[in-house]
PDB file of C-alpha atoms in Angstrom:
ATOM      1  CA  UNK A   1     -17.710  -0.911  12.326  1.00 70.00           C
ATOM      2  CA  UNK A   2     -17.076  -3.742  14.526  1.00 89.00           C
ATOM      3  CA  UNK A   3     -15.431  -5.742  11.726  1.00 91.00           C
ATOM      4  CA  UNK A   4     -12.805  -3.015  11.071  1.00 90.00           C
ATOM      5  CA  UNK A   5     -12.344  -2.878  14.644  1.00 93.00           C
ATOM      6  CA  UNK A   6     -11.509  -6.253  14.901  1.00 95.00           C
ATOM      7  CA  UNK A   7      -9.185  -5.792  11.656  1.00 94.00           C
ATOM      8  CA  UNK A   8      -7.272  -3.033  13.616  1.00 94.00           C
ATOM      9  CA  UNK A   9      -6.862  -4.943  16.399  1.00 96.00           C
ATOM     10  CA  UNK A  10      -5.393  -7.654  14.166  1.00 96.00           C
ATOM     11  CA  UNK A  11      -2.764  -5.721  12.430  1.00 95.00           C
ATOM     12  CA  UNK A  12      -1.885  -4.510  15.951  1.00 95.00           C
ATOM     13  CA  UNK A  13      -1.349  -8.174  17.249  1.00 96.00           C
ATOM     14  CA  UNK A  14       1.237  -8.382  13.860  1.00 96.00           C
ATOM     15  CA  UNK A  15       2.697  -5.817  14.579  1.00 94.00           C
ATOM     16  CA  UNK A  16       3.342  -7.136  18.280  1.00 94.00           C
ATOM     17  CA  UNK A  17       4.450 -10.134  16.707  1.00 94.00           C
ATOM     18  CA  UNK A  18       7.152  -8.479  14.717  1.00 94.00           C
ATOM     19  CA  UNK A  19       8.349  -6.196  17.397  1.00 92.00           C
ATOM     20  CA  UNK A  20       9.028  -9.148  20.087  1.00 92.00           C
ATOM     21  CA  UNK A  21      10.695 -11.999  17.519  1.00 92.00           C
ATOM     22  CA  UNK A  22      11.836 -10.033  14.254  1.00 93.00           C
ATOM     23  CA  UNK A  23      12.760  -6.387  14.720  1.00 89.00           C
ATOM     24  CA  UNK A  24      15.847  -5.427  17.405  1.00 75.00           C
ATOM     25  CA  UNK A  25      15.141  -4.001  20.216  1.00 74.00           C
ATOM     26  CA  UNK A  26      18.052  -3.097  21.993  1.00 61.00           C
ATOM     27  CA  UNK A  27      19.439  -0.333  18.787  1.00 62.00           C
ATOM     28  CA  UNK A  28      19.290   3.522  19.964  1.00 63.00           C
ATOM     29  CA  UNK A  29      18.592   6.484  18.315  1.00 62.00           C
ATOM     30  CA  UNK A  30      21.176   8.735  17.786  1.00 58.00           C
ATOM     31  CA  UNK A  31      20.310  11.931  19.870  1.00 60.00           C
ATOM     32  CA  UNK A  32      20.384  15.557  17.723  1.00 62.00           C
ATOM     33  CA  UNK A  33      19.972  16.353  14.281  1.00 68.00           C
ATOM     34  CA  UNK A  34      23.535  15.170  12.783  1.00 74.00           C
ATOM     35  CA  UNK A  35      24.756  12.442  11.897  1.00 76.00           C
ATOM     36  CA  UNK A  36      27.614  10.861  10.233  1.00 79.00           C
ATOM     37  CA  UNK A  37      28.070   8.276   7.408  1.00 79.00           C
ATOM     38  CA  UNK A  38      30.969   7.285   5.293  1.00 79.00           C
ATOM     39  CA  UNK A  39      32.018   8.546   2.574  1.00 79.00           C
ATOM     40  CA  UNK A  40      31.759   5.691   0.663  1.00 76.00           C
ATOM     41  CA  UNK A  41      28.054   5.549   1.257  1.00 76.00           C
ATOM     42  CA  UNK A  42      27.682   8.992  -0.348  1.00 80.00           C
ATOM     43  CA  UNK A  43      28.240   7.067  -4.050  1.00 75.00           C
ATOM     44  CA  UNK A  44      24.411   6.043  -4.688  1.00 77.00           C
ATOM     45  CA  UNK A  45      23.036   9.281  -2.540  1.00 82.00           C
ATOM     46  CA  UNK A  46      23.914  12.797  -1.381  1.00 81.00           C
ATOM     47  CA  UNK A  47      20.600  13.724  -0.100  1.00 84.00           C
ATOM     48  CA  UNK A  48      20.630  14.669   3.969  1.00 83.00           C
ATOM     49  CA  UNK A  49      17.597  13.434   4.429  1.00 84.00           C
ATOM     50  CA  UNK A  50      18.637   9.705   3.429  1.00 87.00           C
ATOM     51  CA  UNK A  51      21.226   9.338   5.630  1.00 87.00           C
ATOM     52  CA  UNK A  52      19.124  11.015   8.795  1.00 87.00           C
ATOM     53  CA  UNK A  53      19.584   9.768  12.319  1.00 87.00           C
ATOM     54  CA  UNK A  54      15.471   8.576  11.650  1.00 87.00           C
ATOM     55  CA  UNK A  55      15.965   7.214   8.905  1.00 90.00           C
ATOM     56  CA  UNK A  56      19.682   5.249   9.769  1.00 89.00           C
ATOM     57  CA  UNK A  57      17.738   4.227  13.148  1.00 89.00           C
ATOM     58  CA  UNK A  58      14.563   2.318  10.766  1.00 91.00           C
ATOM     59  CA  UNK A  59      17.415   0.937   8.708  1.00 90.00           C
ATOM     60  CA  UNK A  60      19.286  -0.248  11.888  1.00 89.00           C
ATOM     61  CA  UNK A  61      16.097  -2.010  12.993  1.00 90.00           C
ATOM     62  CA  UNK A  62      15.560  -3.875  10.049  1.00 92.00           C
ATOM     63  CA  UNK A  63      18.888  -4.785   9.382  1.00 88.00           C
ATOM     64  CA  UNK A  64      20.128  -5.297  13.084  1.00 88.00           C
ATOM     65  CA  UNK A  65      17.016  -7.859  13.675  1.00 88.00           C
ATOM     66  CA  UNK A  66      17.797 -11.147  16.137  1.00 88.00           C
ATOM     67  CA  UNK A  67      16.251 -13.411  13.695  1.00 84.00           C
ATOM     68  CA  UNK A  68      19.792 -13.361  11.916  1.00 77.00           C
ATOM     69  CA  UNK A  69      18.716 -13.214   8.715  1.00 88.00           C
ATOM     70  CA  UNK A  70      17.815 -10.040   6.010  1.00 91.00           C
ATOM     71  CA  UNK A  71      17.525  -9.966   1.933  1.00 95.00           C
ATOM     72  CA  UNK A  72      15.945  -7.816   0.003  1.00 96.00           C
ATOM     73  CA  UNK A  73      12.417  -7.109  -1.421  1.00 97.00           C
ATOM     74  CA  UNK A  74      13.714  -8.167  -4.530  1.00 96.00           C
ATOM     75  CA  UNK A  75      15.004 -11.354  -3.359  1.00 96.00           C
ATOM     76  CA  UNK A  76      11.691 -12.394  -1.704  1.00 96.00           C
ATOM     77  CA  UNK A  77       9.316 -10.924  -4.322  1.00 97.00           C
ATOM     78  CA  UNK A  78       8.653  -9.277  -8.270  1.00 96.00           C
ATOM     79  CA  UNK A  79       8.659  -5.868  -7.926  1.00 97.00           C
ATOM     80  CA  UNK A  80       7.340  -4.024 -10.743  1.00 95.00           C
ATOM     81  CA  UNK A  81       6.076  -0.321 -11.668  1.00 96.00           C
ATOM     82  CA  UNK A  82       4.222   0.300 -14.699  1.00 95.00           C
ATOM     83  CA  UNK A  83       5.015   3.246 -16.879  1.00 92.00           C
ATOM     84  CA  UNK A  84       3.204   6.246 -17.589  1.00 90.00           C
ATOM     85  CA  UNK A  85       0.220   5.955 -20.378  1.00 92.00           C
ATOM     86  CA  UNK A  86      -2.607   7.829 -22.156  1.00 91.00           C
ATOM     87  CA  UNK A  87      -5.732   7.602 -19.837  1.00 92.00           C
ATOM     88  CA  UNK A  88      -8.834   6.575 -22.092  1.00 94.00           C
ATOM     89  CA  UNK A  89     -12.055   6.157 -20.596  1.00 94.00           C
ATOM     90  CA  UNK A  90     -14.561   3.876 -21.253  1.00 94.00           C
ATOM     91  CA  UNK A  91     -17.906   5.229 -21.481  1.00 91.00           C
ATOM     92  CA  UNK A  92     -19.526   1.795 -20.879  1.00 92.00           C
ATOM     93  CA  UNK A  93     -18.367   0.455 -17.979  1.00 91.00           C
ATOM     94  CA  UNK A  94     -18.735  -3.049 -20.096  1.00 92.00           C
ATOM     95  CA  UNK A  95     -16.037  -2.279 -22.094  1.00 93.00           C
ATOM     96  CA  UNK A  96     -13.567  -1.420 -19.013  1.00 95.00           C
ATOM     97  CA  UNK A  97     -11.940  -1.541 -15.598  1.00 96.00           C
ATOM     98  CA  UNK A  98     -12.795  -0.028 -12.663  1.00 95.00           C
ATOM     99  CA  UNK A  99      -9.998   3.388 -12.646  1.00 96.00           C
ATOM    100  CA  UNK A 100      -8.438   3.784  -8.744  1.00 95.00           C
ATOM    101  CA  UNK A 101      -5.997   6.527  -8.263  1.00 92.00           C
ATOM    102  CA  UNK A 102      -2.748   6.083  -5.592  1.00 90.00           C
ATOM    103  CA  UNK A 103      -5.543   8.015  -2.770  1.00 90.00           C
ATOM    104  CA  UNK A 104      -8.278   5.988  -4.295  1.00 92.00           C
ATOM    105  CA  UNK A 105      -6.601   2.700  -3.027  1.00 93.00           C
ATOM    106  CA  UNK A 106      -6.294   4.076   0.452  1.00 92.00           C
ATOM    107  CA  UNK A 107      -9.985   4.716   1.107  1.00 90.00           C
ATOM    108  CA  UNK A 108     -11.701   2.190   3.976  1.00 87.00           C
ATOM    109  CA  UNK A 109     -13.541   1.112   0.557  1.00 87.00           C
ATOM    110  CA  UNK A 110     -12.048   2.004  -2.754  1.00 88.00           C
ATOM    111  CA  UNK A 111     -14.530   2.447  -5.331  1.00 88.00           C
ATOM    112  CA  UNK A 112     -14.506   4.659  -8.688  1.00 90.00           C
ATOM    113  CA  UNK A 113     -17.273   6.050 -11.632  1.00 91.00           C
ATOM    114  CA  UNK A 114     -14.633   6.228 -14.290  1.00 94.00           C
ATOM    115  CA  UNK A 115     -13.585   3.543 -15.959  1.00 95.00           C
ATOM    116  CA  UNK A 116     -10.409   2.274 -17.820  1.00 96.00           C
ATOM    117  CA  UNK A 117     -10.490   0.808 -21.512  1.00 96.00           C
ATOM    118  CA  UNK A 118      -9.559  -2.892 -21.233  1.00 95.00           C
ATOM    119  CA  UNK A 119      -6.833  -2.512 -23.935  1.00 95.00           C
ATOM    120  CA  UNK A 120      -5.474   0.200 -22.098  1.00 95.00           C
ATOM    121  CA  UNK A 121      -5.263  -1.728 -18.717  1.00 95.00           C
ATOM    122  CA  UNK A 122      -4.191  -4.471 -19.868  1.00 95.00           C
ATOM    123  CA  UNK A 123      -1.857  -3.681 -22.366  1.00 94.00           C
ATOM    124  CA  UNK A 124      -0.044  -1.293 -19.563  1.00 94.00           C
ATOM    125  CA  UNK A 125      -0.114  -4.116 -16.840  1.00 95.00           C
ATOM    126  CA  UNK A 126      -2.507  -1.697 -14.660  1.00 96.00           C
ATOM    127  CA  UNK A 127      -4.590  -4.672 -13.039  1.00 96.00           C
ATOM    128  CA  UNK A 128      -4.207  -5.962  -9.678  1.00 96.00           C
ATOM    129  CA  UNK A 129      -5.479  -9.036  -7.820  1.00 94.00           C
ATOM    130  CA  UNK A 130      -6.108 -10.063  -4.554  1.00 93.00           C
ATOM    131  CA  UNK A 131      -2.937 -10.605  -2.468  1.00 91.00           C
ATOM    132  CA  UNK A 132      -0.794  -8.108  -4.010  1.00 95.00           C
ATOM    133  CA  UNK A 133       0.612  -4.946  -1.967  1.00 97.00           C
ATOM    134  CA  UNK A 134       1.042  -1.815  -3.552  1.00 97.00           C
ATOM    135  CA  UNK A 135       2.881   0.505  -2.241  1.00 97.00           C
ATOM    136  CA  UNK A 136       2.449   4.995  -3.026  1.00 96.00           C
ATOM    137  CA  UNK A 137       5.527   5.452  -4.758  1.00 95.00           C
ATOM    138  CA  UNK A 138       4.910   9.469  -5.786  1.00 92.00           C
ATOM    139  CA  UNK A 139       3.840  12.162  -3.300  1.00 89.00           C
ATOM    140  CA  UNK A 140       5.435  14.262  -0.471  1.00 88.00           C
ATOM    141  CA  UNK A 141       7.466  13.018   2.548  1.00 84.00           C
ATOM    142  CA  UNK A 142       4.725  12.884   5.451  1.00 86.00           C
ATOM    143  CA  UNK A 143       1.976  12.081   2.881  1.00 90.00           C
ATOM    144  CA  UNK A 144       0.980   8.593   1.547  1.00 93.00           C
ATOM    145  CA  UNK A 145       4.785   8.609  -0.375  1.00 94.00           C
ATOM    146  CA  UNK A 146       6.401   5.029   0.787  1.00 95.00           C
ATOM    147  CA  UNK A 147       2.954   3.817   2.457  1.00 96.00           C
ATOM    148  CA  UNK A 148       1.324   0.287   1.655  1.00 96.00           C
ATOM    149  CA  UNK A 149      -2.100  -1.500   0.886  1.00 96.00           C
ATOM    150  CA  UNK A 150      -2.286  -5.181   0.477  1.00 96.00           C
ATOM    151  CA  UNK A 151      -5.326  -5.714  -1.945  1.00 95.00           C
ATOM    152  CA  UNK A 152      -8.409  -7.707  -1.487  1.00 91.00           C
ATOM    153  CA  UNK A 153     -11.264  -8.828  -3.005  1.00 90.00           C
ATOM    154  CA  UNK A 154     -13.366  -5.965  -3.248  1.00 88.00           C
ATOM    155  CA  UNK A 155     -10.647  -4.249  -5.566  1.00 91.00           C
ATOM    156  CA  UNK A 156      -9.086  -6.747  -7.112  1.00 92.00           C
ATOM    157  CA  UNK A 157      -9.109  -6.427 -10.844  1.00 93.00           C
ATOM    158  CA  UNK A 158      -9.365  -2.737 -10.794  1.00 95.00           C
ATOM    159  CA  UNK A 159      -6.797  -0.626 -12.937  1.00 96.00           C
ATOM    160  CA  UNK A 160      -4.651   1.401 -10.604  1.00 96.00           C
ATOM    161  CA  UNK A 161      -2.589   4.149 -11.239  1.00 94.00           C
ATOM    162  CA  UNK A 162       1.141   3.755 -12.399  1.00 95.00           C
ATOM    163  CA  UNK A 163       2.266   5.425  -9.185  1.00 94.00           C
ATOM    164  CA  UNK A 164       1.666   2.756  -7.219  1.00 96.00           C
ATOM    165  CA  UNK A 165       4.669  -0.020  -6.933  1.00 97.00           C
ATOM    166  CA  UNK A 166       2.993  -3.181  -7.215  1.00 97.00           C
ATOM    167  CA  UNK A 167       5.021  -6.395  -4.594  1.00 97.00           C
ATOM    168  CA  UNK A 168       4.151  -9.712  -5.087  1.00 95.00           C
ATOM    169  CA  UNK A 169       5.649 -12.833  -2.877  1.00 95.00           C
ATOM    170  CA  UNK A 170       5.068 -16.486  -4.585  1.00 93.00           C
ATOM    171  CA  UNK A 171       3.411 -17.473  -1.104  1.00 94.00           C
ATOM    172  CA  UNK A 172       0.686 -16.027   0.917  1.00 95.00           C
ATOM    173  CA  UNK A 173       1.861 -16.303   3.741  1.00 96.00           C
ATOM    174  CA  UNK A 174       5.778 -14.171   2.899  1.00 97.00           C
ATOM    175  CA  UNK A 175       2.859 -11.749   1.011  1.00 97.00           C
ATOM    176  CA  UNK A 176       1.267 -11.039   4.187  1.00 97.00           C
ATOM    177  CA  UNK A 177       4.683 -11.131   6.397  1.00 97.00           C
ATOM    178  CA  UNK A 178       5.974  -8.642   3.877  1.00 97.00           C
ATOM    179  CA  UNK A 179       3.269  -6.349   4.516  1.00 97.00           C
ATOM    180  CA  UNK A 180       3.319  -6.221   7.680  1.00 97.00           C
ATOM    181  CA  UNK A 181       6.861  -5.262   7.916  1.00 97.00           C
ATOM    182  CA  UNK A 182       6.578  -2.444   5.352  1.00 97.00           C
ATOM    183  CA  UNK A 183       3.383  -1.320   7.467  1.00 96.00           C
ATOM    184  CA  UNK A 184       5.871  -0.124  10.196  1.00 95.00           C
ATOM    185  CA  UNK A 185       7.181   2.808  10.590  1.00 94.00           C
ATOM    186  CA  UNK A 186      10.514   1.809   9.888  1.00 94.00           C
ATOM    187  CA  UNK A 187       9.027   0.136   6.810  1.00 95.00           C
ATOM    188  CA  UNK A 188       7.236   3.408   5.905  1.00 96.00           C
ATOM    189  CA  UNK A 189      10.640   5.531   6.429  1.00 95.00           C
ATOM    190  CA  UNK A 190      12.819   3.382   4.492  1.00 95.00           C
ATOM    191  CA  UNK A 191      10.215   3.167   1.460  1.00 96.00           C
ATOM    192  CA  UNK A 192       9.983   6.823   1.391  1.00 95.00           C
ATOM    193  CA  UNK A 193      13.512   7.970   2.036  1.00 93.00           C
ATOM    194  CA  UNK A 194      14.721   6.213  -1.375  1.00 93.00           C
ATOM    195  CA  UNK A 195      12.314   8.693  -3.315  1.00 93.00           C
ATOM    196  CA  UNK A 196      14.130  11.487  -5.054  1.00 89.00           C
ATOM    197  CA  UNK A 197      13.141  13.877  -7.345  1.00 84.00           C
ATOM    198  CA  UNK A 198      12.771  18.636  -6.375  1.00 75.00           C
ATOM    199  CA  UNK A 199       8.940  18.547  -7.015  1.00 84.00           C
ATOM    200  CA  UNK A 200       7.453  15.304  -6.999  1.00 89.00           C
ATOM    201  CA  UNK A 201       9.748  13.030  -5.649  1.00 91.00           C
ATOM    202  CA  UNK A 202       8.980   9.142  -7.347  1.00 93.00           C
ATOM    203  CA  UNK A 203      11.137   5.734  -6.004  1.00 94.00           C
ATOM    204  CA  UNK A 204      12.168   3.536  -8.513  1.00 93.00           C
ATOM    205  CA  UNK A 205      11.814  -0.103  -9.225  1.00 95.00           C
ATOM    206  CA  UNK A 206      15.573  -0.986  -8.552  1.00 95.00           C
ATOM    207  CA  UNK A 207      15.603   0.906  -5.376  1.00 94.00           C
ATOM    208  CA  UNK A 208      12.563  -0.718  -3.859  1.00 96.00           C
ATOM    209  CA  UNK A 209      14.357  -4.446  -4.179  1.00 96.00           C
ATOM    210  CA  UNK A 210      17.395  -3.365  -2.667  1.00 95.00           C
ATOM    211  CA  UNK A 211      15.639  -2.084   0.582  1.00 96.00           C
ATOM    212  CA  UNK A 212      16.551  -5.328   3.342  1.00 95.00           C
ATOM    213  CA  UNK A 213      14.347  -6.598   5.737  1.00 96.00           C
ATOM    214  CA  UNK A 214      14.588  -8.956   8.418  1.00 95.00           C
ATOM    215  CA  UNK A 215      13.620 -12.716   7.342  1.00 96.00           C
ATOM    216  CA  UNK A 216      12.419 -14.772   9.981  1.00 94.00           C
ATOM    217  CA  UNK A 217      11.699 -18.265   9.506  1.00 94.00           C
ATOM    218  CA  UNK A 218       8.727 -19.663   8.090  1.00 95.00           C
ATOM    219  CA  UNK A 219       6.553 -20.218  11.871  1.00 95.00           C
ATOM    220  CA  UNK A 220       7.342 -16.339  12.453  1.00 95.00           C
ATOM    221  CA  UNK A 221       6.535 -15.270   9.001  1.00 95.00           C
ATOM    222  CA  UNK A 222       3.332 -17.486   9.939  1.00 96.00           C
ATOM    223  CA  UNK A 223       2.365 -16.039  13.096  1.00 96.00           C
ATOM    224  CA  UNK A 224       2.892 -12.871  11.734  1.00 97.00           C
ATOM    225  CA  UNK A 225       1.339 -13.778   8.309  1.00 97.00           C
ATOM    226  CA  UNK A 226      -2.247 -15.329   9.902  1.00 97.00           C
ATOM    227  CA  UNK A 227      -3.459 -11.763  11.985  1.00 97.00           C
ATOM    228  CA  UNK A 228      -2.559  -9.799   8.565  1.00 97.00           C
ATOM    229  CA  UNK A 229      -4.827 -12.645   6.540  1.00 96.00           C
ATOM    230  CA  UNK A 230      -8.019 -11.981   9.534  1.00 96.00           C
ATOM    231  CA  UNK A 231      -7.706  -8.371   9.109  1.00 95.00           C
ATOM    232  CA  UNK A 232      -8.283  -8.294   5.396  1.00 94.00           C
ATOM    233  CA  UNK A 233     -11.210 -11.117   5.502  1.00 93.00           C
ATOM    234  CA  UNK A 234     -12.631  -8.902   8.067  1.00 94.00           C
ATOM    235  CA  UNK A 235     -11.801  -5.832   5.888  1.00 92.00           C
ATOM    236  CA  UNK A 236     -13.840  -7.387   3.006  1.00 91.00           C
ATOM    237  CA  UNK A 237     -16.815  -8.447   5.229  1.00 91.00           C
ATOM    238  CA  UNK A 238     -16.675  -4.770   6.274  1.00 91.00           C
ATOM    239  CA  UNK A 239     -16.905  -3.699   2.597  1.00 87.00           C
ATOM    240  CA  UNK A 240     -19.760  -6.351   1.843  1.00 87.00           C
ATOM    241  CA  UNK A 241     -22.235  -5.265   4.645  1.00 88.00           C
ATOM    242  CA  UNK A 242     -21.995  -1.617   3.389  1.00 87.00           C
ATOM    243  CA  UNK A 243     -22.821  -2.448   0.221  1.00 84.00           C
ATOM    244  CA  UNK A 244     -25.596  -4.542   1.322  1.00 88.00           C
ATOM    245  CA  UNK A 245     -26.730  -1.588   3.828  1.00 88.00           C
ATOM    246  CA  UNK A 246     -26.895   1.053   1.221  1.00 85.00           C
ATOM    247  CA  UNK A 247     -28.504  -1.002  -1.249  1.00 86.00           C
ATOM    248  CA  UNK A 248     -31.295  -2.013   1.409  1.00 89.00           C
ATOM    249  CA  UNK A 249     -31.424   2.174   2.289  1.00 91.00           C
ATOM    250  CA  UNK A 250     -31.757   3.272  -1.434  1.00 86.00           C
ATOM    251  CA  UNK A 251     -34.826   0.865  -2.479  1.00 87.00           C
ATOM    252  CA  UNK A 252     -36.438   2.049   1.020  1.00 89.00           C
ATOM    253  CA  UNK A 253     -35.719   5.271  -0.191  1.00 90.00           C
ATOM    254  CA  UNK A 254     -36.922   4.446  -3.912  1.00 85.00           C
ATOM    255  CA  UNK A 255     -40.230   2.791  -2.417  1.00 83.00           C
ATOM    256  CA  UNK A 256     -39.102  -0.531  -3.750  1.00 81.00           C
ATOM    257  CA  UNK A 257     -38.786  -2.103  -0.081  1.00 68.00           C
TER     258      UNK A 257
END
């Protein structure tokens, strides 16, 4: 408990971080519930709720940020979905991968019974790794739709679900500065706003590396970067006392202690 505690308070001090060097602070919200675009930004989208007065306000933040500089997710890092596939099961968990579902992944500590077929998740490019953020890219606006994890150790090399986008920055340290940006609410809103779709609405590929964010320089991406990097060791130590904890309670339990 303590060590998530400490994790939170990490991800806070980020987010500090951002909000005092990267993201603009002096843009206001439009008051009411219109607002106005040009036409000529009506060409990709004609959906109202893309072009809200929340929505324009996260993209004003981002993009109106005193470190002078934006680019895109897709400048700064491979973005990639996989696409849809057969689910097969393993019935020794020998023979595959750990099987996490988008909600799965969101858990304090993901775990799952069922298990993948390596050929499956590996043919399908369904495995992730430590340092990779993936980000709900299927669900409801309000829900976990536009929402991110960065991975860690005690999930890495699971299969997960083809409705997750999977980010991944050639450095650490952008990984981690990334995250914490989309983290934000304005990172949240401007994930989930390029979703479309009546029932299920799903965000491409394409449109996730065209969303800009601000690009500070590399001692901001690093001060920003190092409270991120604590909060998921402390994350995993979380995880690994658990596990140790219930393992200790069931042999009590079992008379083997």
């Amino acid at each position: 408990a303590n060590a998530r505690t400490q994790a939170r308070s990490a991800l806070a001090s980020a987010e500090a971080t951002l909000r005092s060097e990267v993201l603009a602070q002096s843009v206001r919200r439009a008051s009411g519930q219109v607002s106005v675009v040009s036409a000529s930004m009506l060409q990709r989208r004609l959906d109202a709720h893309y072009f809200s007065s929340h929505c324009q306000h996260a993209q004003a933040l981002f993009e109106q940020s005193p470190c002078g500089e934006s680019r895109t997710i897709g400048d700064v890092a491979d973005v990639f979905i996989p696409g849809i596939f057969r689910r097969r099961y393993a019935q020794d968990p020998t023979y595959g991968y750990p099987y996490l579902t988008g909600a799965d992944v969101f858990q304090i500590a993901p775990t799952s019974d069922r298990f993948l077929m390596r050929e499956v998740a590996e043919q399908c490019d369904l495995l992730v790794d430590t340092g990779m953020i993936l980000v709900q890219e299927a669900g409801q606006l309000g829900g976990l739709l536009g929402h991110a994890v960065l991975v860690g150790r005690h999930f890495s090399g699971a299969a997960v679900s083809n409705n997750m986008i999977r980010i991944r920055c050639a450095d650490v340290v952008d990984t981690a500065y990334l995250y914490a940006l989309l983290r934000t609410w304005e990172g949240v809103t401007l994930m989930a706003r390029e979703a479309a779709g009546s029932s299920i609405p799903h965000i491409d590929a394409e449109r996730c590396r065209r969303i800009r964010v601000p690009w500070a320089g590399r001692a901001v991406r690093e001060r920003v970067a190092e409270p991120v990097l604590q909060a998921l060791r402390l994350r995993e130590s979380a995880c690994d006392w658990e596990s140790t904890a219930r393992t200790t309670i069931d042999r009590v339990i079992a008379g083997e202690a």
